[in-house]
Every structure is written in C-alpha cells, then in structure tokens.
Amino acid sequence: MEGIAYVNCAFMSLDEAKVSIEDRGFQFGDGVYEVIKTYNGIPFAQEAHLERLERSANMLELPLPKNRLELEKLINEAVRRCSFQDAIVYLQITRGCAPRLHAFPNKVKPTLVLTVRRARPMPEELYEYGASAIIAPDERWLRCDIKSICLLPNVLAKEKASRAGAFEAILTRNDGRITEGTTSNVFIVKSGKLYTAPEGNWILSGVTRAITLRLARREGITVIEDFFSPEILMSADEVFITNTSIEVMPVVSIDKQPIGDGQPGQVTRRLAKLFKAEILQYIAQAKL
Ligand code: PLP
C-alpha cells in the first residue's frame, strides 16, 4: 500500500498500522477526524482544518494529545516522508482504549492516527461536463457541525447514490430543507445569487465552503446563507458541491433531471477557477 501511517507516536507502513479492538473509535465511533489536501507538499488551509478539529474535539470533551504546533509539525513530517506531489492527509483522534462501557472512562489516553496517501485525481469529465446527484433523506444526528467519525448515515446515502450511478447524495431533512451532501457542501445559483445552507448544527461547516463564499463575496456575488427546498434546488440555474478533495465541482443532473441547461454554469466555473488560483497563491506564500 502506498503511503504512510502514524499511530500513537510511531511512523509505519499502512499495512503495519493497527489499533486495539478496545479503541472507543472502533467500539462507539467516539472520535473526530480531519482531511487535509496537500499541493506540492504543502497542506492547504491547514489552520482552518486544525481549528475545526479542535472545535470538534472540544464539543466532545475529547482532549487532543497534541497542540496545534505539534500537529502541524507531525503533518509536515508525514508529508515530507511520503514526498507525494499531492496527497490526502487523514487525521483521526479517538477517546482511546478502555473496556466497553458507554460513559467516558476515567483514565484514558486518546488514540491519534494519521495517514498520508497519494491524492487520486478526480476524473476531468466531472468538471468539464458536471457530476450527477440524487436527493436522499438526511438521517443524521443533530450535531452535524461536529466532524465525528460516526458516518453511517453518510455511508448509506453515498451507497444509494453510487447504486444510482450518481456522484453524490444531496441530503434533505423531513421538513424539506436541503442541508448538504454526504461528503460535501451544496450550493445553488439562482438569478445570479449564490445560496447555501447556513452554518449551525445541520451542516458541517466546510473549509472549502468558507473559502468559496469569501471568493464569491469578493467577486461581488450576492451570497445568501439560508436553507432552500428540493423544489428550489431542482429549479436552480446552477448547482455545485465543494469539499477538500473535489474543490468546486458542478452538478448538472439530480435524480436524472437536468439542472439549468444541463451544463456546468458560468458562476460555478468562475468560482472553481478562483478556487484554483487561491490554492496557487496559498502555496506560493507558504514557500516564502
Ligand atoms: N459536509 C460533509 C458532510 C463532509 O463530510 C465534508 C467533507 O468531508 C464537507 C461538508 C466539506 O468539508 P471540507 O470543505 O472542509 O472538506
């Protein structure tokens, strides 16, 4: 397996990396995680990711075993050891190993797992011609703002999308509010305005989402952070999704119905281009 793992203080190959069956991540999904993409060996928007990791851990009263600086050093060391041009850094911290009792154990050392793998480039067609999606019920808990490793509803909805031949499942709550995708934030463009669900407990506040909104505002695009319904989604001029690995990806069909003219839209293309420029600028500054 190509890549590297770091488990509780030691680097090793991915196949050697193991955690105990007593780990609360394995037993209860009692942990948090982050995914950071590196470009030319530089972790993009690392501060924002580590800030979110700290926030997620705090909300679960999960003490991080390393501070921000130590985590940055660890990520840099792991990335350096792999020397991949572009890589995906996965960082997971669980409450640690203890006999299986639901309440927090008294004395427990958190488990820190980090992996670095080569970033698999997304098929170019997804950006050129756009991706497809389905709408699926949002069956997650009420703290989607916490980047917890409990991802079963996301897994099931993504599988549904996959079986339908679609790239993503766009999630809707029972009351008809679109929240986000299983692994992405969802945006629509309608009459030149950009809409996306607001921050709060119903969505994971994406790092890519925040950057995209900043770029859109800088471009003078009106941004409305509010919920919209599946009907509004279907009647949008443009739809796109964002996350760390895919950046800004157009969605041109949902539930087999075309969105707008069925082609990636102007605003989406512009924001995708600006996002790429933002990455280049970040890398150039980080190298100084
Ligand atoms: N929403 C969900 C449910 C996610 O899992 C992700 C990323 O994995 C995102 C949104 C996008 O977050 P980010 O842009 O920080 O990668």
Tab-separated table of C-alpha atoms and ligand atoms in Angstrom:
chain	number	residue	atom	x	y	z
A	1	MET	CA	0.000	0.000	0.000
A	2	GLU	CA	1.329	3.379	-0.974
A	3	GLY	CA	1.541	5.924	1.791
A	4	ILE	CA	2.432	6.180	5.431
A	5	ALA	CA	0.723	5.885	8.789
A	6	TYR	CA	1.454	7.346	12.187
A	7	VAL	CA	-0.164	5.558	15.122
A	8	ASN	CA	0.402	6.650	18.707
A	9	CYS	CA	3.868	8.113	18.342
A	10	ALA	CA	5.399	5.993	15.562
A	11	PHE	CA	5.546	6.103	11.768
A	12	MET	CA	4.959	2.849	9.904
A	13	SER	CA	3.661	1.494	6.604
A	14	LEU	CA	-0.124	1.488	6.068
A	15	ASP	CA	-0.360	-2.319	6.357
A	16	GLU	CA	1.501	-2.319	9.663
A	17	ALA	CA	-0.776	0.296	11.250
A	18	LYS	CA	-3.168	-1.174	13.822
A	19	VAL	CA	-5.348	-0.071	16.717
A	20	SER	CA	-6.803	-2.148	19.528
A	21	ILE	CA	-10.321	-3.630	19.412
A	22	GLU	CA	-10.780	-1.809	22.736
A	23	ASP	CA	-10.431	1.526	20.987
A	24	ARG	CA	-13.539	3.655	21.518
A	25	GLY	CA	-13.370	4.727	17.897
A	26	PHE	CA	-13.900	1.097	16.901
A	27	GLN	CA	-16.441	0.406	19.673
A	28	PHE	CA	-18.540	3.599	19.636
A	29	GLY	CA	-17.326	5.878	16.864
A	30	ASP	CA	-16.121	8.057	19.754
A	31	GLY	CA	-13.719	10.277	17.842
A	32	VAL	CA	-13.151	13.131	15.421
A	33	TYR	CA	-11.249	13.490	12.177
A	34	GLU	CA	-9.949	15.872	9.536
A	35	VAL	CA	-8.991	15.563	5.898
A	36	ILE	CA	-6.387	17.955	4.534
A	37	LYS	CA	-5.143	18.068	0.959
A	38	THR	CA	-1.554	18.907	0.158
A	39	TYR	CA	-0.488	20.555	-3.075
A	40	ASN	CA	3.206	20.383	-3.951
A	41	GLY	CA	3.803	19.084	-0.443
A	42	ILE	CA	2.007	21.995	1.235
A	43	PRO	CA	-1.106	21.303	3.339
A	44	PHE	CA	-3.775	23.693	2.021
A	45	ALA	CA	-5.760	25.727	4.568
A	46	GLN	CA	-4.191	23.735	7.378
A	47	GLU	CA	-5.027	26.327	10.077
A	48	ALA	CA	-8.737	26.184	9.281
A	49	HIS	CA	-8.735	22.374	9.373
A	50	LEU	CA	-6.863	22.204	12.670
A	51	GLU	CA	-9.115	24.872	14.145
A	52	ARG	CA	-12.161	22.778	13.195
A	53	LEU	CA	-10.514	19.661	14.635
A	54	GLU	CA	-10.020	21.467	17.959
A	55	ARG	CA	-13.626	22.708	17.875
A	56	SER	CA	-14.991	19.211	17.147
A	57	ALA	CA	-12.843	17.648	19.884
A	58	ASN	CA	-13.876	20.344	22.397
A	59	MET	CA	-17.538	19.732	21.728
A	60	LEU	CA	-16.999	16.042	22.547
A	61	GLU	CA	-14.805	16.858	25.579
A	62	LEU	CA	-12.085	14.896	23.887
A	63	PRO	CA	-8.629	16.196	24.854
A	64	LEU	CA	-6.303	16.379	21.856
A	65	PRO	CA	-2.992	14.615	22.551
A	66	LYS	CA	-1.050	17.287	20.667
A	67	ASN	CA	-1.340	21.057	20.439
A	68	ARG	CA	-1.687	22.984	17.164
A	69	LEU	CA	2.045	23.422	16.623
A	70	GLU	CA	2.779	19.772	17.363
A	71	LEU	CA	0.041	18.666	14.948
A	72	GLU	CA	1.435	20.956	12.243
A	73	LYS	CA	4.927	19.524	12.785
A	74	LEU	CA	3.589	15.974	12.652
A	75	ILE	CA	1.679	16.601	9.416
A	76	ASN	CA	4.726	18.220	7.818
A	77	GLU	CA	6.948	15.333	8.855
A	78	ALA	CA	4.485	12.748	7.489
A	79	VAL	CA	4.062	14.624	4.208
A	80	ARG	CA	7.826	15.020	3.865
A	81	ARG	CA	8.364	11.276	4.382
A	82	CYS	CA	5.984	10.451	1.509
A	83	SER	CA	7.192	13.059	-0.971
A	84	PHE	CA	3.936	12.857	-2.978
A	85	GLN	CA	3.187	15.906	-5.103
A	86	ASP	CA	-0.445	15.973	-3.997
A	87	ALA	CA	-1.633	13.949	-1.046
A	88	ILE	CA	-4.572	13.415	1.272
A	89	VAL	CA	-3.758	13.674	4.950
A	90	TYR	CA	-6.246	11.912	7.205
A	91	LEU	CA	-6.090	12.675	10.918
A	92	GLN	CA	-8.243	10.834	13.439
A	93	ILE	CA	-8.339	11.157	17.194
A	94	THR	CA	-10.451	8.868	19.346
A	95	ARG	CA	-11.019	8.897	23.090
A	96	GLY	CA	-8.678	5.923	23.418
A	97	CYS	CA	-8.753	2.320	24.604
A	98	ALA	CA	-10.846	1.158	27.545
A	99	PRO	CA	-13.230	-1.687	28.452
A	100	ARG	CA	-16.528	-1.266	26.609
A	101	LEU	CA	-18.659	0.993	28.818
A	102	HIS	CA	-20.561	3.880	27.270
A	103	ALA	CA	-19.654	6.655	29.743
A	104	PHE	CA	-16.224	8.264	29.407
A	105	PRO	CA	-13.507	6.137	31.040
A	106	ASN	CA	-11.590	7.752	33.885
A	107	LYS	CA	-8.014	7.500	32.764
A	108	VAL	CA	-7.646	7.080	29.049
A	109	LYS	CA	-5.061	8.186	26.526
A	110	PRO	CA	-6.529	9.405	23.203
A	111	THR	CA	-5.512	7.458	20.103
A	112	LEU	CA	-4.028	9.568	17.316
A	113	VAL	CA	-3.919	8.088	13.836
A	114	LEU	CA	-2.610	9.925	10.808
A	115	THR	CA	-2.263	8.635	7.272
A	116	VAL	CA	-0.889	10.210	4.121
A	117	ARG	CA	-1.857	8.790	0.740
A	118	ARG	CA	-1.307	9.968	-2.791
A	119	ALA	CA	-4.261	12.133	-3.904
A	120	ARG	CA	-6.228	10.348	-6.627
A	121	PRO	CA	-7.070	12.927	-9.291
A	122	MET	CA	-10.822	13.237	-9.920
A	123	PRO	CA	-11.910	12.371	-13.477
A	124	GLU	CA	-11.661	15.557	-15.535
A	125	GLU	CA	-15.119	14.878	-17.096
A	126	LEU	CA	-16.746	15.592	-13.747
A	127	TYR	CA	-15.577	19.194	-14.033
A	128	GLU	CA	-15.879	19.521	-17.803
A	129	TYR	CA	-19.398	18.090	-18.122
A	130	GLY	CA	-20.534	18.081	-14.492
A	131	ALA	CA	-21.479	15.413	-11.958
A	132	SER	CA	-24.813	13.825	-11.158
A	133	ALA	CA	-26.518	13.563	-7.776
A	134	ILE	CA	-29.584	12.137	-6.119
A	135	ILE	CA	-31.697	13.559	-3.319
A	136	ALA	CA	-31.791	11.380	-0.197
A	137	PRO	CA	-33.264	11.828	3.283
A	138	ASP	CA	-30.893	13.349	5.839
A	139	GLU	CA	-30.974	10.712	8.560
A	140	ARG	CA	-28.023	12.014	10.566
A	141	TRP	CA	-27.979	13.172	14.184
A	142	LEU	CA	-28.490	16.797	15.207
A	143	ARG	CA	-24.798	17.732	15.615
A	144	CYS	CA	-23.608	17.652	12.018
A	145	ASP	CA	-21.294	20.565	12.862
A	146	ILE	CA	-19.032	18.113	14.707
A	147	LYS	CA	-16.681	16.269	12.363
A	148	SER	CA	-17.239	12.983	14.141
A	149	ILE	CA	-16.145	9.623	12.781
A	150	CYS	CA	-19.748	8.321	13.146
A	151	LEU	CA	-20.628	8.402	9.460
A	152	LEU	CA	-23.130	5.593	8.970
A	153	PRO	CA	-25.996	7.726	7.571
A	154	ASN	CA	-23.494	9.386	5.221
A	155	VAL	CA	-22.186	5.978	4.164
A	156	LEU	CA	-25.691	4.637	3.464
A	157	ALA	CA	-26.740	7.693	1.454
A	158	LYS	CA	-23.490	7.677	-0.553
A	159	GLU	CA	-24.037	3.996	-1.321
A	160	LYS	CA	-27.537	4.852	-2.547
A	161	ALA	CA	-26.017	7.480	-4.851
A	162	SER	CA	-23.395	5.052	-6.032
A	163	ARG	CA	-26.034	2.395	-6.862
A	164	ALA	CA	-27.953	5.042	-8.814
A	165	GLY	CA	-24.784	5.803	-10.793
A	166	ALA	CA	-24.542	9.250	-9.182
A	167	PHE	CA	-21.552	11.001	-7.643
A	168	GLU	CA	-23.214	12.451	-4.553
A	169	ALA	CA	-26.386	12.259	-2.474
A	170	ILE	CA	-27.788	15.665	-1.560
A	171	LEU	CA	-29.488	15.397	1.809
A	172	THR	CA	-32.866	16.790	2.800
A	173	ARG	CA	-34.447	16.912	6.243
A	174	ASN	CA	-38.085	15.814	6.666
A	175	ASP	CA	-39.241	19.431	6.770
A	176	GLY	CA	-37.932	19.992	3.241
A	177	ARG	CA	-34.644	21.744	3.967
A	178	ILE	CA	-31.640	20.778	1.883
A	179	THR	CA	-28.662	20.603	4.229
A	180	GLU	CA	-25.567	19.357	2.381
A	181	GLY	CA	-24.095	16.349	0.600
A	182	THR	CA	-22.821	13.173	2.276
A	183	THR	CA	-19.260	14.431	1.900
A	184	SER	CA	-19.737	17.951	0.592
A	185	ASN	CA	-21.475	21.286	0.989
A	186	VAL	CA	-24.129	22.157	-1.589
A	187	PHE	CA	-24.570	25.497	-3.356
A	188	ILE	CA	-27.109	26.758	-5.866
A	189	VAL	CA	-27.084	29.764	-8.150
A	190	LYS	CA	-30.441	31.341	-8.901
A	191	SER	CA	-30.857	34.632	-10.751
A	192	GLY	CA	-27.168	35.387	-10.177
A	193	LYS	CA	-27.333	34.908	-6.393
A	194	LEU	CA	-25.474	32.194	-4.525
A	195	TYR	CA	-27.315	30.186	-1.879
A	196	THR	CA	-26.060	27.614	0.605
A	197	ALA	CA	-27.323	26.250	3.921
A	198	PRO	CA	-26.221	28.306	6.942
A	199	GLU	CA	-23.596	27.249	9.476
A	200	GLY	CA	-25.050	25.605	12.551
A	201	ASN	CA	-25.831	22.119	13.746
A	202	TRP	CA	-27.413	20.949	10.455
A	203	ILE	CA	-24.246	21.027	8.361
A	204	LEU	CA	-20.524	20.512	8.628
A	205	SER	CA	-19.022	23.918	8.097
A	206	GLY	CA	-16.684	23.114	5.224
A	207	VAL	CA	-13.305	24.747	4.885
A	208	THR	CA	-13.851	24.770	1.108
A	209	ARG	CA	-17.314	26.263	1.669
A	210	ALA	CA	-15.862	29.176	3.669
A	211	ILE	CA	-13.189	29.916	1.054
A	212	THR	CA	-15.719	29.685	-1.785
A	213	LEU	CA	-18.059	32.114	-0.014
A	214	ARG	CA	-15.205	34.550	0.593
A	215	LEU	CA	-14.231	34.392	-3.095
A	216	ALA	CA	-17.843	34.844	-4.215
A	217	ARG	CA	-18.300	37.913	-1.995
A	218	ARG	CA	-15.003	39.332	-3.256
A	219	GLU	CA	-16.369	38.940	-6.802
A	220	GLY	CA	-19.445	40.944	-5.846
A	221	ILE	CA	-21.777	37.940	-5.969
A	222	THR	CA	-24.690	38.180	-3.531
A	223	VAL	CA	-24.427	35.320	-1.044
A	224	ILE	CA	-27.436	34.084	0.888
A	225	GLU	CA	-26.726	31.598	3.678
A	226	ASP	CA	-30.165	30.133	4.131
A	227	PHE	CA	-31.920	26.813	3.625
A	228	PHE	CA	-33.669	26.035	0.342
A	229	SER	CA	-36.090	23.279	-0.574
A	230	PRO	CA	-35.651	20.374	-3.009
A	231	GLU	CA	-38.009	22.242	-5.411
A	232	ILE	CA	-35.748	25.310	-5.381
A	233	LEU	CA	-32.733	23.046	-5.823
A	234	MET	CA	-34.283	21.439	-8.906
A	235	SER	CA	-35.208	24.821	-10.400
A	236	ALA	CA	-31.738	26.331	-9.784
A	237	ASP	CA	-29.758	27.767	-12.689
A	238	GLU	CA	-26.619	26.073	-11.361
A	239	VAL	CA	-25.722	23.628	-8.601
A	240	PHE	CA	-22.266	22.792	-7.306
A	241	ILE	CA	-20.690	20.956	-4.402
A	242	THR	CA	-17.465	21.592	-2.503
A	243	ASN	CA	-15.054	19.708	-0.327
A	244	THR	CA	-11.345	19.407	0.311
A	245	SER	CA	-10.727	16.654	-2.245
A	246	ILE	CA	-13.050	17.759	-5.047
A	247	GLU	CA	-12.694	21.550	-4.568
A	248	VAL	CA	-15.590	23.113	-6.569
A	249	MET	CA	-17.494	20.551	-8.663
A	250	PRO	CA	-20.503	21.314	-10.894
A	251	VAL	CA	-23.635	19.184	-10.530
A	252	VAL	CA	-25.655	19.090	-13.744
A	253	SER	CA	-28.274	16.469	-13.035
A	254	ILE	CA	-30.208	15.488	-9.922
A	255	ASP	CA	-32.457	12.443	-9.780
A	256	LYS	CA	-31.810	12.168	-13.533
A	257	GLN	CA	-33.329	15.641	-14.183
A	258	PRO	CA	-31.086	18.265	-15.798
A	259	ILE	CA	-30.214	21.367	-13.762
A	260	GLY	CA	-30.460	24.578	-15.805
A	261	ASP	CA	-29.289	23.763	-19.310
A	262	GLY	CA	-27.578	20.577	-18.100
A	263	GLN	CA	-24.098	22.110	-18.411
A	264	PRO	CA	-21.734	23.455	-15.751
A	265	GLY	CA	-22.754	27.097	-15.238
A	266	GLN	CA	-20.809	30.342	-15.548
A	267	VAL	CA	-20.736	31.169	-11.835
A	268	THR	CA	-19.625	27.646	-10.935
A	269	ARG	CA	-16.813	27.748	-13.489
A	270	ARG	CA	-15.697	31.160	-12.282
A	271	LEU	CA	-15.623	30.075	-8.633
A	272	ALA	CA	-13.819	26.824	-9.497
A	273	LYS	CA	-11.157	28.841	-11.316
A	274	LEU	CA	-10.826	31.340	-8.473
A	275	PHE	CA	-10.510	28.471	-6.025
A	276	LYS	CA	-7.596	27.013	-8.015
A	277	ALA	CA	-5.954	30.442	-8.072
A	278	GLU	CA	-6.416	30.653	-4.299
A	279	ILE	CA	-4.572	27.341	-3.881
A	280	LEU	CA	-1.673	28.547	-6.033
A	281	GLN	CA	-1.444	31.757	-4.049
A	282	TYR	CA	-1.506	29.848	-0.760
A	283	ILE	CA	1.281	27.548	-1.879
A	284	ALA	CA	3.398	30.422	-3.140
A	285	GLN	CA	3.041	32.237	0.198
A	286	ALA	CA	3.742	29.096	2.234
A	287	LYS	CA	7.006	28.588	0.347
A	288	LEU	CA	8.293	32.084	1.201
B	1	PLP	N1	-20.019	18.223	4.615
B	1	PLP	C1	-19.716	16.962	4.935
B	1	PLP	C2	-20.773	16.082	5.497
B	1	PLP	C3	-18.416	16.471	4.736
B	1	PLP	O1	-18.108	15.209	5.069
B	1	PLP	C4	-17.449	17.336	4.168
B	1	PLP	C5	-16.084	16.874	3.935
B	1	PLP	O2	-15.746	15.735	4.071
B	1	PLP	C6	-17.813	18.641	3.846
B	1	PLP	C7	-19.111	19.056	4.087
B	1	PLP	C8	-16.820	19.592	3.238
B	1	PLP	O3	-15.829	19.964	4.159
B	1	PLP	P1	-14.409	20.476	3.694
B	1	PLP	O4	-14.656	21.529	2.659
B	1	PLP	O5	-13.816	21.060	4.935
B	1	PLP	O6	-13.664	19.319	3.180
